[in-house]
């Protein structure tokens, strides 16, 4: 990893094989809009039977010698080339893997053709400052590897991921979570902006079951409507209307079916 500018974290990103993407402008058909999300599942937070449980991790402070020993132990357990390296100033660099589990579409600059994976690798160009936006849904369960510093904060990781995908949404819409599996249970905790993911990775070791990172929507239970753009709000209204119409259609269909069965039973009954 090259030298970073003062005050600016240095990032490198490698890409997994999951690269297929989909796009939808505001003028796209309703059927395409339905592929993204529904207002019922995306805007309202509902309890789930498999809801991840929150847990607090212990994050002890390590001395220089303890850090060096931890890095040696970590590298000894890694089966790939994703090693950690100790720097002369006491900091260290390494890789974290982030799984993207986004339900809602994100916004990217609109252009004559959708940005490709190669565009995302190159980063924003001169011609990306446009007013119009295109709705874009990231590949389901895409995984990205980032090469970061030990002092890189969770908020900077989120911003780096969004820049790589040319996402222009407010970073506050997203949150970085740490996930763990213990005794058949899944535990999830949202990282604060200033927490350091690579430090957590070192303390937990390389096992993905012990700890992994997930990028999700930053749902706090209440929708911050001011954080959405006008096209997004219009899309929400359209989806709400279609959901209402579909809900009414299902109710009418249900009662029509019941009425038909009752009438068939009446006709089958002998008179008298």
PDB file of C-alpha atoms in Angstrom:
ATOM      1  CA  UNK A   1       0.000   0.000   0.000  1.00  0.00           C
ATOM      2  CA  UNK A   2       1.412   3.384  -1.002  1.00  0.00           C
ATOM      3  CA  UNK A   3       1.889   6.377   1.212  1.00  0.00           C
ATOM      4  CA  UNK A   4      -1.369   8.153   2.105  1.00  0.00           C
ATOM      5  CA  UNK A   5      -1.869  11.879   2.142  1.00  0.00           C
ATOM      6  CA  UNK A   6      -1.890  13.520   5.535  1.00  0.00           C
ATOM      7  CA  UNK A   7      -5.173  12.843   7.268  1.00  0.00           C
ATOM      8  CA  UNK A   8      -6.403  10.621   4.436  1.00  0.00           C
ATOM      9  CA  UNK A   9      -6.610   6.837   4.892  1.00  0.00           C
ATOM     10  CA  UNK A  10      -5.076   4.695   2.196  1.00  0.00           C
ATOM     11  CA  UNK A  11      -7.263   1.989   0.661  1.00  0.00           C
ATOM     12  CA  UNK A  12      -6.799  -0.840  -1.744  1.00  0.00           C
ATOM     13  CA  UNK A  13      -9.694  -3.005  -2.798  1.00  0.00           C
ATOM     14  CA  UNK A  14      -9.865  -6.420  -4.390  1.00  0.00           C
ATOM     15  CA  UNK A  15     -13.059  -7.753  -5.900  1.00  0.00           C
ATOM     16  CA  UNK A  16     -14.772 -11.086  -5.550  1.00  0.00           C
ATOM     17  CA  UNK A  17     -16.385 -12.953  -8.427  1.00  0.00           C
ATOM     18  CA  UNK A  18     -19.863 -11.599  -7.652  1.00  0.00           C
ATOM     19  CA  UNK A  19     -20.064  -8.731 -10.114  1.00  0.00           C
ATOM     20  CA  UNK A  20     -23.470  -8.762 -11.800  1.00  0.00           C
ATOM     21  CA  UNK A  21     -25.469  -5.599 -11.253  1.00  0.00           C
ATOM     22  CA  UNK A  22     -28.819  -4.103 -12.191  1.00  0.00           C
ATOM     23  CA  UNK A  23     -29.964  -0.597 -12.905  1.00  0.00           C
ATOM     24  CA  UNK A  24     -33.236   1.242 -12.959  1.00  0.00           C
ATOM     25  CA  UNK A  25     -33.889   4.887 -13.712  1.00  0.00           C
ATOM     26  CA  UNK A  26     -36.929   6.752 -12.449  1.00  0.00           C
ATOM     27  CA  UNK A  27     -38.560   6.146 -15.837  1.00  0.00           C
ATOM     28  CA  UNK A  28     -38.137   2.372 -15.664  1.00  0.00           C
ATOM     29  CA  UNK A  29     -41.149   0.080 -15.656  1.00  0.00           C
ATOM     30  CA  UNK A  30     -43.055  -0.817 -12.523  1.00  0.00           C
ATOM     31  CA  UNK A  31     -42.082  -4.456 -12.882  1.00  0.00           C
ATOM     32  CA  UNK A  32     -38.417  -3.500 -12.645  1.00  0.00           C
ATOM     33  CA  UNK A  33     -39.068  -1.360  -9.612  1.00  0.00           C
ATOM     34  CA  UNK A  34     -40.622  -4.350  -7.887  1.00  0.00           C
ATOM     35  CA  UNK A  35     -37.326  -6.214  -8.196  1.00  0.00           C
ATOM     36  CA  UNK A  36     -35.618  -3.814  -5.831  1.00  0.00           C
ATOM     37  CA  UNK A  37     -37.690  -3.727  -2.693  1.00  0.00           C
ATOM     38  CA  UNK A  38     -41.112  -3.041  -1.310  1.00  0.00           C
ATOM     39  CA  UNK A  39     -42.008  -0.176   0.966  1.00  0.00           C
ATOM     40  CA  UNK A  40     -43.341  -2.646   3.475  1.00  0.00           C
ATOM     41  CA  UNK A  41     -40.037  -4.518   3.799  1.00  0.00           C
ATOM     42  CA  UNK A  42     -37.639  -1.646   3.196  1.00  0.00           C
ATOM     43  CA  UNK A  43     -39.121   1.346   4.980  1.00  0.00           C
ATOM     44  CA  UNK A  44     -40.688  -0.286   8.012  1.00  0.00           C
ATOM     45  CA  UNK A  45     -38.557  -2.194  10.437  1.00  0.00           C
ATOM     46  CA  UNK A  46     -40.377  -5.309  11.519  1.00  0.00           C
ATOM     47  CA  UNK A  47     -39.289  -7.960  14.026  1.00  0.00           C
ATOM     48  CA  UNK A  48     -38.147 -11.228  12.476  1.00  0.00           C
ATOM     49  CA  UNK A  49     -37.971 -14.678  13.932  1.00  0.00           C
ATOM     50  CA  UNK A  50     -34.355 -14.930  12.855  1.00  0.00           C
ATOM     51  CA  UNK A  51     -33.469 -11.417  14.020  1.00  0.00           C
ATOM     52  CA  UNK A  52     -29.766 -11.159  14.811  1.00  0.00           C
ATOM     53  CA  UNK A  53     -29.018 -10.532  18.439  1.00  0.00           C
ATOM     54  CA  UNK A  54     -26.723  -7.766  19.656  1.00  0.00           C
ATOM     55  CA  UNK A  55     -23.660  -8.547  21.707  1.00  0.00           C
ATOM     56  CA  UNK A  56     -20.777  -6.513  23.075  1.00  0.00           C
ATOM     57  CA  UNK A  57     -17.227  -7.567  22.182  1.00  0.00           C
ATOM     58  CA  UNK A  58     -14.259  -7.075  24.455  1.00  0.00           C
ATOM     59  CA  UNK A  59     -11.567  -4.937  22.789  1.00  0.00           C
ATOM     60  CA  UNK A  60      -8.534  -4.760  25.071  1.00  0.00           C
ATOM     61  CA  UNK A  61      -5.690  -2.349  24.390  1.00  0.00           C
ATOM     62  CA  UNK A  62      -2.498  -4.064  23.232  1.00  0.00           C
ATOM     63  CA  UNK A  63       1.080  -3.034  23.852  1.00  0.00           C
ATOM     64  CA  UNK A  64       3.601  -2.907  21.000  1.00  0.00           C
ATOM     65  CA  UNK A  65       4.946  -6.335  21.921  1.00  0.00           C
ATOM     66  CA  UNK A  66       1.442  -7.803  22.246  1.00  0.00           C
ATOM     67  CA  UNK A  67       0.458  -6.373  18.881  1.00  0.00           C
ATOM     68  CA  UNK A  68       3.510  -7.880  17.227  1.00  0.00           C
ATOM     69  CA  UNK A  69       2.776 -11.262  18.804  1.00  0.00           C
ATOM     70  CA  UNK A  70      -0.892 -11.085  17.773  1.00  0.00           C
ATOM     71  CA  UNK A  71       0.088 -10.341  14.171  1.00  0.00           C
ATOM     72  CA  UNK A  72       2.458 -13.335  14.123  1.00  0.00           C
ATOM     73  CA  UNK A  73      -0.282 -15.583  15.472  1.00  0.00           C
ATOM     74  CA  UNK A  74      -2.800 -14.152  12.996  1.00  0.00           C
ATOM     75  CA  UNK A  75      -0.531 -14.651   9.971  1.00  0.00           C
ATOM     76  CA  UNK A  76       0.179 -18.198  11.117  1.00  0.00           C
ATOM     77  CA  UNK A  77      -3.537 -19.022  10.820  1.00  0.00           C
ATOM     78  CA  UNK A  78      -4.136 -17.379   7.421  1.00  0.00           C
ATOM     79  CA  UNK A  79      -4.402 -19.769   4.467  1.00  0.00           C
ATOM     80  CA  UNK A  80      -4.110 -17.021   1.835  1.00  0.00           C
ATOM     81  CA  UNK A  81      -1.887 -14.034   1.158  1.00  0.00           C
ATOM     82  CA  UNK A  82      -4.098 -11.674   3.187  1.00  0.00           C
ATOM     83  CA  UNK A  83      -1.485 -11.117   5.859  1.00  0.00           C
ATOM     84  CA  UNK A  84      -1.081  -8.267   8.313  1.00  0.00           C
ATOM     85  CA  UNK A  85       2.114  -6.201   8.434  1.00  0.00           C
ATOM     86  CA  UNK A  86       3.510  -4.226  11.365  1.00  0.00           C
ATOM     87  CA  UNK A  87       4.821  -0.731  10.568  1.00  0.00           C
ATOM     88  CA  UNK A  88       7.732   1.051  12.224  1.00  0.00           C
ATOM     89  CA  UNK A  89       5.419   3.590  13.876  1.00  0.00           C
ATOM     90  CA  UNK A  90       3.518   0.842  15.689  1.00  0.00           C
ATOM     91  CA  UNK A  91       0.533   0.842  13.336  1.00  0.00           C
ATOM     92  CA  UNK A  92      -0.224  -2.098  11.083  1.00  0.00           C
ATOM     93  CA  UNK A  93      -1.935  -2.818   7.784  1.00  0.00           C
ATOM     94  CA  UNK A  94      -4.039  -5.736   6.654  1.00  0.00           C
ATOM     95  CA  UNK A  95      -7.177  -6.880   4.901  1.00  0.00           C
ATOM     96  CA  UNK A  96     -10.782  -6.896   6.003  1.00  0.00           C
ATOM     97  CA  UNK A  97     -13.588  -8.569   4.082  1.00  0.00           C
ATOM     98  CA  UNK A  98     -16.950  -6.817   3.956  1.00  0.00           C
ATOM     99  CA  UNK A  99     -20.139  -8.551   2.869  1.00  0.00           C
ATOM    100  CA  UNK A 100     -22.759  -6.252   1.347  1.00  0.00           C
ATOM    101  CA  UNK A 101     -26.278  -7.137   2.428  1.00  0.00           C
ATOM    102  CA  UNK A 102     -28.286  -4.197   1.083  1.00  0.00           C
ATOM    103  CA  UNK A 103     -32.024  -4.476   0.489  1.00  0.00           C
ATOM    104  CA  UNK A 104     -32.694  -1.055  -1.006  1.00  0.00           C
ATOM    105  CA  UNK A 105     -31.272   0.326  -4.251  1.00  0.00           C
ATOM    106  CA  UNK A 106     -28.488   2.883  -4.143  1.00  0.00           C
ATOM    107  CA  UNK A 107     -28.047   5.954  -6.354  1.00  0.00           C
ATOM    108  CA  UNK A 108     -25.277   6.357  -8.896  1.00  0.00           C
ATOM    109  CA  UNK A 109     -24.701   9.180 -11.407  1.00  0.00           C
ATOM    110  CA  UNK A 110     -26.820   8.733 -14.509  1.00  0.00           C
ATOM    111  CA  UNK A 111     -24.972   8.395 -17.821  1.00  0.00           C
ATOM    112  CA  UNK A 112     -25.543   7.032 -21.303  1.00  0.00           C
ATOM    113  CA  UNK A 113     -24.639   3.584 -20.029  1.00  0.00           C
ATOM    114  CA  UNK A 114     -24.541   2.202 -16.479  1.00  0.00           C
ATOM    115  CA  UNK A 115     -21.119   2.181 -14.780  1.00  0.00           C
ATOM    116  CA  UNK A 116     -19.326  -1.137 -15.071  1.00  0.00           C
ATOM    117  CA  UNK A 117     -17.118  -2.925 -12.579  1.00  0.00           C
ATOM    118  CA  UNK A 118     -14.095  -1.436 -14.367  1.00  0.00           C
ATOM    119  CA  UNK A 119     -15.571   2.047 -13.853  1.00  0.00           C
ATOM    120  CA  UNK A 120     -15.916   1.348 -10.149  1.00  0.00           C
ATOM    121  CA  UNK A 121     -12.282   0.249  -9.971  1.00  0.00           C
ATOM    122  CA  UNK A 122     -11.083   3.452 -11.645  1.00  0.00           C
ATOM    123  CA  UNK A 123     -13.169   5.618  -9.346  1.00  0.00           C
ATOM    124  CA  UNK A 124     -15.083   8.829 -10.187  1.00  0.00           C
ATOM    125  CA  UNK A 125     -13.976  10.597 -13.353  1.00  0.00           C
ATOM    126  CA  UNK A 126     -14.379  14.110 -14.626  1.00  0.00           C
ATOM    127  CA  UNK A 127     -17.689  13.387 -16.269  1.00  0.00           C
ATOM    128  CA  UNK A 128     -19.471  11.955 -13.240  1.00  0.00           C
ATOM    129  CA  UNK A 129     -20.716  15.245 -11.773  1.00  0.00           C
ATOM    130  CA  UNK A 130     -24.238  15.081 -13.186  1.00  0.00           C
ATOM    131  CA  UNK A 131     -27.552  16.027 -11.677  1.00  0.00           C
ATOM    132  CA  UNK A 132     -29.610  13.024 -12.706  1.00  0.00           C
ATOM    133  CA  UNK A 133     -29.340   9.792 -10.777  1.00  0.00           C
ATOM    134  CA  UNK A 134     -29.959   6.184 -11.618  1.00  0.00           C
ATOM    135  CA  UNK A 135     -31.233   3.605  -9.146  1.00  0.00           C
ATOM    136  CA  UNK A 136     -28.808   0.742  -8.813  1.00  0.00           C
ATOM    137  CA  UNK A 137     -28.977  -2.405  -6.732  1.00  0.00           C
ATOM    138  CA  UNK A 138     -25.711  -3.973  -5.677  1.00  0.00           C
ATOM    139  CA  UNK A 139     -25.160  -7.696  -6.234  1.00  0.00           C
ATOM    140  CA  UNK A 140     -26.750  -9.724  -3.481  1.00  0.00           C
ATOM    141  CA  UNK A 141     -24.212 -10.809  -0.861  1.00  0.00           C
ATOM    142  CA  UNK A 142     -21.294  -9.308  -2.802  1.00  0.00           C
ATOM    143  CA  UNK A 143     -17.990  -9.525  -0.916  1.00  0.00           C
ATOM    144  CA  UNK A 144     -15.192  -6.938  -1.062  1.00  0.00           C
ATOM    145  CA  UNK A 145     -11.694  -7.071   0.400  1.00  0.00           C
ATOM    146  CA  UNK A 146     -10.167  -3.801   1.575  1.00  0.00           C
ATOM    147  CA  UNK A 147      -6.519  -3.203   2.460  1.00  0.00           C
ATOM    148  CA  UNK A 148      -6.650  -0.741   5.342  1.00  0.00           C
ATOM    149  CA  UNK A 149      -4.636   0.737   8.178  1.00  0.00           C
ATOM    150  CA  UNK A 150      -5.134  -0.151  11.813  1.00  0.00           C
ATOM    151  CA  UNK A 151      -6.295   3.431  12.421  1.00  0.00           C
ATOM    152  CA  UNK A 152      -8.859   3.350   9.597  1.00  0.00           C
ATOM    153  CA  UNK A 153     -12.292   4.015  11.078  1.00  0.00           C
ATOM    154  CA  UNK A 154     -15.566   2.269  10.282  1.00  0.00           C
ATOM    155  CA  UNK A 155     -16.999   5.429   8.719  1.00  0.00           C
ATOM    156  CA  UNK A 156     -14.010   5.653   6.364  1.00  0.00           C
ATOM    157  CA  UNK A 157     -14.526   2.035   5.318  1.00  0.00           C
ATOM    158  CA  UNK A 158     -18.158   2.799   4.414  1.00  0.00           C
ATOM    159  CA  UNK A 159     -17.145   5.899   2.451  1.00  0.00           C
ATOM    160  CA  UNK A 160     -14.464   3.953   0.571  1.00  0.00           C
ATOM    161  CA  UNK A 161     -16.956   1.255  -0.436  1.00  0.00           C
ATOM    162  CA  UNK A 162     -19.444   3.844  -1.680  1.00  0.00           C
ATOM    163  CA  UNK A 163     -16.767   5.659  -3.696  1.00  0.00           C
ATOM    164  CA  UNK A 164     -15.671   2.443  -5.356  1.00  0.00           C
ATOM    165  CA  UNK A 165     -19.236   1.831  -6.552  1.00  0.00           C
ATOM    166  CA  UNK A 166     -19.765   5.532  -7.459  1.00  0.00           C
ATOM    167  CA  UNK A 167     -22.640   5.612  -4.955  1.00  0.00           C
ATOM    168  CA  UNK A 168     -23.772   9.182  -4.276  1.00  0.00           C
ATOM    169  CA  UNK A 169     -26.129   8.399  -1.390  1.00  0.00           C
ATOM    170  CA  UNK A 170     -25.461   9.926   2.012  1.00  0.00           C
ATOM    171  CA  UNK A 171     -23.025   7.596   3.876  1.00  0.00           C
ATOM    172  CA  UNK A 172     -25.219   8.021   6.952  1.00  0.00           C
ATOM    173  CA  UNK A 173     -27.752   5.739   5.247  1.00  0.00           C
ATOM    174  CA  UNK A 174     -25.345   2.832   5.771  1.00  0.00           C
ATOM    175  CA  UNK A 175     -23.698   1.168   8.743  1.00  0.00           C
ATOM    176  CA  UNK A 176     -20.920  -1.349   9.239  1.00  0.00           C
ATOM    177  CA  UNK A 177     -21.762  -4.302  11.458  1.00  0.00           C
ATOM    178  CA  UNK A 178     -19.690  -7.047  13.003  1.00  0.00           C
ATOM    179  CA  UNK A 179     -21.249 -10.489  12.929  1.00  0.00           C
ATOM    180  CA  UNK A 180     -20.401 -13.630  14.894  1.00  0.00           C
ATOM    181  CA  UNK A 181     -21.730 -17.169  15.229  1.00  0.00           C
ATOM    182  CA  UNK A 182     -21.737 -18.704  18.690  1.00  0.00           C
ATOM    183  CA  UNK A 183     -23.380 -21.979  19.721  1.00  0.00           C
ATOM    184  CA  UNK A 184     -25.681 -21.936  16.697  1.00  0.00           C
ATOM    185  CA  UNK A 185     -26.763 -18.335  17.331  1.00  0.00           C
ATOM    186  CA  UNK A 186     -25.972 -15.278  15.211  1.00  0.00           C
ATOM    187  CA  UNK A 187     -24.926 -12.073  16.950  1.00  0.00           C
ATOM    188  CA  UNK A 188     -24.737  -8.673  15.294  1.00  0.00           C
ATOM    189  CA  UNK A 189     -23.415  -5.326  16.515  1.00  0.00           C
ATOM    190  CA  UNK A 190     -23.303  -1.997  14.727  1.00  0.00           C
ATOM    191  CA  UNK A 191     -19.890  -0.369  14.820  1.00  0.00           C
ATOM    192  CA  UNK A 192     -19.599   3.242  15.902  1.00  0.00           C
ATOM    193  CA  UNK A 193     -18.065   5.657  13.394  1.00  0.00           C
ATOM    194  CA  UNK A 194     -14.695   5.759  15.175  1.00  0.00           C
ATOM    195  CA  UNK A 195     -14.163   2.045  15.731  1.00  0.00           C
ATOM    196  CA  UNK A 196     -11.271   0.437  13.870  1.00  0.00           C
ATOM    197  CA  UNK A 197     -12.293  -2.697  11.929  1.00  0.00           C
ATOM    198  CA  UNK A 198      -8.743  -3.975  11.360  1.00  0.00           C
ATOM    199  CA  UNK A 199      -8.066  -3.876  15.106  1.00  0.00           C
ATOM    200  CA  UNK A 200     -11.212  -5.919  15.691  1.00  0.00           C
ATOM    201  CA  UNK A 201     -10.090  -8.345  12.982  1.00  0.00           C
ATOM    202  CA  UNK A 202      -6.705  -8.808  14.669  1.00  0.00           C
ATOM    203  CA  UNK A 203      -8.199  -9.386  18.117  1.00  0.00           C
ATOM    204  CA  UNK A 204     -10.752 -11.910  16.805  1.00  0.00           C
ATOM    205  CA  UNK A 205      -8.376 -13.762  14.493  1.00  0.00           C
ATOM    206  CA  UNK A 206      -9.013 -14.707  10.845  1.00  0.00           C
ATOM    207  CA  UNK A 207     -12.032 -16.969  11.464  1.00  0.00           C
ATOM    208  CA  UNK A 208     -15.142 -15.627   9.709  1.00  0.00           C
ATOM    209  CA  UNK A 209     -17.386 -17.438  12.190  1.00  0.00           C
ATOM    210  CA  UNK A 210     -15.712 -15.664  15.076  1.00  0.00           C
ATOM    211  CA  UNK A 211     -16.105 -12.266  13.409  1.00  0.00           C
ATOM    212  CA  UNK A 212     -17.035 -10.911   9.994  1.00  0.00           C
ATOM    213  CA  UNK A 213     -18.068  -7.511   8.678  1.00  0.00           C
ATOM    214  CA  UNK A 214     -21.362  -6.672   6.985  1.00  0.00           C
ATOM    215  CA  UNK A 215     -22.516  -3.471   5.300  1.00  0.00           C
ATOM    216  CA  UNK A 216     -26.236  -2.883   5.785  1.00  0.00           C
ATOM    217  CA  UNK A 217     -28.767  -0.094   5.759  1.00  0.00           C
ATOM    218  CA  UNK A 218     -28.526   2.078   8.847  1.00  0.00           C
ATOM    219  CA  UNK A 219     -31.993   1.312  10.205  1.00  0.00           C
ATOM    220  CA  UNK A 220     -32.660   3.001  13.517  1.00  0.00           C
ATOM    221  CA  UNK A 221     -36.361   2.119  13.650  1.00  0.00           C
ATOM    222  CA  UNK A 222     -37.504   5.462  12.207  1.00  0.00           C
ATOM    223  CA  UNK A 223     -37.189   6.582   8.617  1.00  0.00           C
ATOM    224  CA  UNK A 224     -35.212   9.779   8.064  1.00  0.00           C
ATOM    225  CA  UNK A 225     -37.097  11.069   5.047  1.00  0.00           C
ATOM    226  CA  UNK A 226     -34.854  14.120   4.713  1.00  0.00           C
ATOM    227  CA  UNK A 227     -31.947  11.841   3.791  1.00  0.00           C
ATOM    228  CA  UNK A 228     -33.659  10.739   0.545  1.00  0.00           C
ATOM    229  CA  UNK A 229     -33.599  12.535  -2.775  1.00  0.00           C
ATOM    230  CA  UNK A 230     -36.731  13.657  -4.628  1.00  0.00           C
ATOM    231  CA  UNK A 231     -36.594  10.775  -7.161  1.00  0.00           C
ATOM    232  CA  UNK A 232     -36.285   8.283  -4.293  1.00  0.00           C
ATOM    233  CA  UNK A 233     -39.286   9.784  -2.486  1.00  0.00           C
ATOM    234  CA  UNK A 234     -41.356   9.651  -5.693  1.00  0.00           C
ATOM    235  CA  UNK A 235     -40.367   6.006  -6.136  1.00  0.00           C
ATOM    236  CA  UNK A 236     -41.442   5.248  -2.571  1.00  0.00           C
ATOM    237  CA  UNK A 237     -44.854   6.792  -3.241  1.00  0.00           C
ATOM    238  CA  UNK A 238     -45.249   4.751  -6.411  1.00  0.00           C
ATOM    239  CA  UNK A 239     -44.326   1.566  -4.597  1.00  0.00           C
ATOM    240  CA  UNK A 240     -46.688   2.322  -1.718  1.00  0.00           C
ATOM    241  CA  UNK A 241     -49.513   2.855  -4.196  1.00  0.00           C
ATOM    242  CA  UNK A 242     -48.773  -0.403  -5.983  1.00  0.00           C
ATOM    243  CA  UNK A 243     -48.607  -2.263  -2.657  1.00  0.00           C
ATOM    244  CA  UNK A 244     -51.964  -0.836  -1.642  1.00  0.00           C
ATOM    245  CA  UNK A 245     -53.499  -1.852  -4.964  1.00  0.00           C
ATOM    246  CA  UNK A 246     -52.009  -5.344  -4.723  1.00  0.00           C
ATOM    247  CA  UNK A 247     -53.213  -5.719  -1.133  1.00  0.00           C
ATOM    248  CA  UNK A 248     -56.757  -4.741  -2.127  1.00  0.00           C
ATOM    249  CA  UNK A 249     -56.628  -7.130  -5.081  1.00  0.00           C
ATOM    250  CA  UNK A 250     -55.613 -10.011  -2.811  1.00  0.00           C
ATOM    251  CA  UNK A 251     -58.412  -9.234  -0.339  1.00  0.00           C
ATOM    252  CA  UNK A 252     -61.037  -9.083  -3.115  1.00  0.00           C
ATOM    253  CA  UNK A 253     -59.710 -12.331  -4.571  1.00  0.00           C
ATOM    254  CA  UNK A 254     -59.897 -14.038  -1.178  1.00  0.00           C
ATOM    255  CA  UNK A 255     -63.497 -13.020  -0.500  1.00  0.00           C
ATOM    256  CA  UNK A 256     -64.544 -13.756  -4.070  1.00  0.00           C
ATOM    257  CA  UNK A 257     -63.185 -17.276  -3.669  1.00  0.00           C
ATOM    258  CA  UNK A 258     -65.018 -17.757  -0.357  1.00  0.00           C
ATOM    259  CA  UNK A 259     -68.251 -16.446  -1.852  1.00  0.00           C
ATOM    260  CA  UNK A 260     -67.907 -18.844  -4.782  1.00  0.00           C
ATOM    261  CA  UNK A 261     -67.365 -21.845  -2.496  1.00  0.00           C
ATOM    262  CA  UNK A 262     -70.372 -20.913  -0.353  1.00  0.00           C
ATOM    263  CA  UNK A 263     -72.573 -20.566  -3.448  1.00  0.00           C
ATOM    264  CA  UNK A 264     -71.357 -23.956  -4.731  1.00  0.00           C
ATOM    265  CA  UNK A 265     -72.216 -25.504  -1.378  1.00  0.00           C
ATOM    266  CA  UNK A 266     -75.677 -23.948  -1.458  1.00  0.00           C
ATOM    267  CA  UNK A 267     -76.368 -25.289  -4.945  1.00  0.00           C
ATOM    268  CA  UNK A 268     -75.190 -28.730  -3.889  1.00  0.00           C
ATOM    269  CA  UNK A 269     -77.569 -28.860  -0.913  1.00  0.00           C
ATOM    270  CA  UNK A 270     -80.897 -30.643  -1.606  1.00  0.00           C
ATOM    271  CA  UNK A 271     -83.935 -28.435  -1.437  1.00  0.00           C
ATOM    272  CA  UNK A 272     -86.213 -28.780   1.578  1.00  0.00           C
TER     273      UNK A 272
END
